[in-house]
C-alpha positions as a Markdown table, in Angstrom:
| # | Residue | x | y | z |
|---|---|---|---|---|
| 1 | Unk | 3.4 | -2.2 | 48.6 |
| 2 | Unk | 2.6 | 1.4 | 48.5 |
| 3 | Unk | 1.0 | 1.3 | 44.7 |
| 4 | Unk | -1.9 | 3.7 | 44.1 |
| 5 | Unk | -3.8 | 2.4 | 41.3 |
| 6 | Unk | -4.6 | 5.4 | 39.0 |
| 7 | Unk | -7.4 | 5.4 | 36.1 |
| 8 | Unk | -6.1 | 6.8 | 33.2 |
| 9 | Unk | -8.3 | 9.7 | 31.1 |
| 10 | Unk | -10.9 | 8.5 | 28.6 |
| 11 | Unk | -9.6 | 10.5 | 26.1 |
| 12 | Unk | -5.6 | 8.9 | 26.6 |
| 13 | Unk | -7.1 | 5.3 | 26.6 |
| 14 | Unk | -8.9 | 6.3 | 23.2 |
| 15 | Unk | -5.4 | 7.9 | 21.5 |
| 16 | Unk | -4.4 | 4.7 | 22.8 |
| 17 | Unk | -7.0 | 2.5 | 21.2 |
| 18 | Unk | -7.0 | 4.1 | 18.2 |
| 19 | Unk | -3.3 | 4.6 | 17.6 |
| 20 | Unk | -2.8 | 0.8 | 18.0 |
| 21 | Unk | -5.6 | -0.4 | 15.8 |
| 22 | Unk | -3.8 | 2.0 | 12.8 |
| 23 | Unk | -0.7 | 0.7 | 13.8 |
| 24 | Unk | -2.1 | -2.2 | 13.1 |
| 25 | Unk | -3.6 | -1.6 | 9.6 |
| 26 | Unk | -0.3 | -0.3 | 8.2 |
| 27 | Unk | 0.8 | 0.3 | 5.6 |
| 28 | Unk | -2.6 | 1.6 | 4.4 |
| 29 | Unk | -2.9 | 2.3 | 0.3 |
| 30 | Unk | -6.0 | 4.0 | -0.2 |
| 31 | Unk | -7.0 | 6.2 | -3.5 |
| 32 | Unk | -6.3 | 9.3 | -2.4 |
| 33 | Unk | -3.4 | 8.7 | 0.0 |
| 34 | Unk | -1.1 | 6.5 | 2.0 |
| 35 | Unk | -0.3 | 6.3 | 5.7 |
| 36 | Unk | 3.1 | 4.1 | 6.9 |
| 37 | Unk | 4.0 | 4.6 | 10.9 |
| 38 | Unk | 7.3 | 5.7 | 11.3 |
| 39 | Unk | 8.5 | 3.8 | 14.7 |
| 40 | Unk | 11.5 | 6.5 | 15.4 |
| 41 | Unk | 8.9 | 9.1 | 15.2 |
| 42 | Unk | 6.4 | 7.5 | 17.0 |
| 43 | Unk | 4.3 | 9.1 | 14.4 |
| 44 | Unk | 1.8 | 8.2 | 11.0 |
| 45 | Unk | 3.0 | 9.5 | 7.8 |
| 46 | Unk | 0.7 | 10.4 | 5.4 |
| 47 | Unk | 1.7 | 10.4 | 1.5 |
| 48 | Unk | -1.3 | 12.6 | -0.2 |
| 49 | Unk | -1.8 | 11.8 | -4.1 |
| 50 | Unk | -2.3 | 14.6 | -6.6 |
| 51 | Unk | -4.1 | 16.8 | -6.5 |
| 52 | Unk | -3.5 | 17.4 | -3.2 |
| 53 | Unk | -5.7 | 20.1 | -1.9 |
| 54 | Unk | -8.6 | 16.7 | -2.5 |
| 55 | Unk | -6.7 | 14.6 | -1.1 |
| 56 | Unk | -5.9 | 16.7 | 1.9 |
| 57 | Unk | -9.8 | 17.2 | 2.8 |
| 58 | Unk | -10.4 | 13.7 | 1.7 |
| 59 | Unk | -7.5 | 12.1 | 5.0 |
| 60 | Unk | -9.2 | 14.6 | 7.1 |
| 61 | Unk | -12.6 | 13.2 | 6.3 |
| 62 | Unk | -11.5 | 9.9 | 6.6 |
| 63 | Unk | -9.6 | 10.7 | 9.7 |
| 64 | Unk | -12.6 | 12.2 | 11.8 |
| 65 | Unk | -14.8 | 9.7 | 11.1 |
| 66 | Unk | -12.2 | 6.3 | 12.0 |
| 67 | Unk | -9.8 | 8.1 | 14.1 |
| 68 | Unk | -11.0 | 11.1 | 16.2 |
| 69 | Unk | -8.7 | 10.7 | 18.9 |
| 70 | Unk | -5.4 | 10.8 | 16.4 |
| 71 | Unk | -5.4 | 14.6 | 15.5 |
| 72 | Unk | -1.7 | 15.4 | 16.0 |
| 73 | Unk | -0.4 | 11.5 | 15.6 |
| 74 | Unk | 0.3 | 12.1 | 11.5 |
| 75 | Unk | 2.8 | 13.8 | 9.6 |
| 76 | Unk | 1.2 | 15.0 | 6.1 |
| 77 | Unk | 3.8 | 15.0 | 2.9 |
């Protein structure tokens, strides 16, 4: 048929990966903040709870450690 099977970049299968697991897990109420995904957006929103400078270095933690590959997947409010 003329197809050329193509292998896709380790770090596009990971986004991948990782964006569908948290898709998965949403909506996600944790202490310091929340995280919906916002289908029209194709994007993660996170809600931070006061005070928000914590909260903001708590995601990030969070974020680095479960989901490395999602860095500009989330919309912070």
């Amino acid at each position: 048929t003329g197809v050329r099977e193509e292998t896709l970049p380790p770090e596009l299968i990971d986004l991948a990966t990782q964006k569908q697991a948290l898709r998965k897990e949403t909506p996600l109420n944790l202490s310091t903040f929340n995280i919906i995904f916002d289908y029209s957006l194709d994007k993660f929103i996170v809600t931070l709870n006061e005070p928000k400078d914590q909260s903001q270095k708590e995601f990030e933690n969070w974020r680095s450690i479960n989901y490395p590959a999602l860095g500009s997947e989330f919309i912070i409010k």
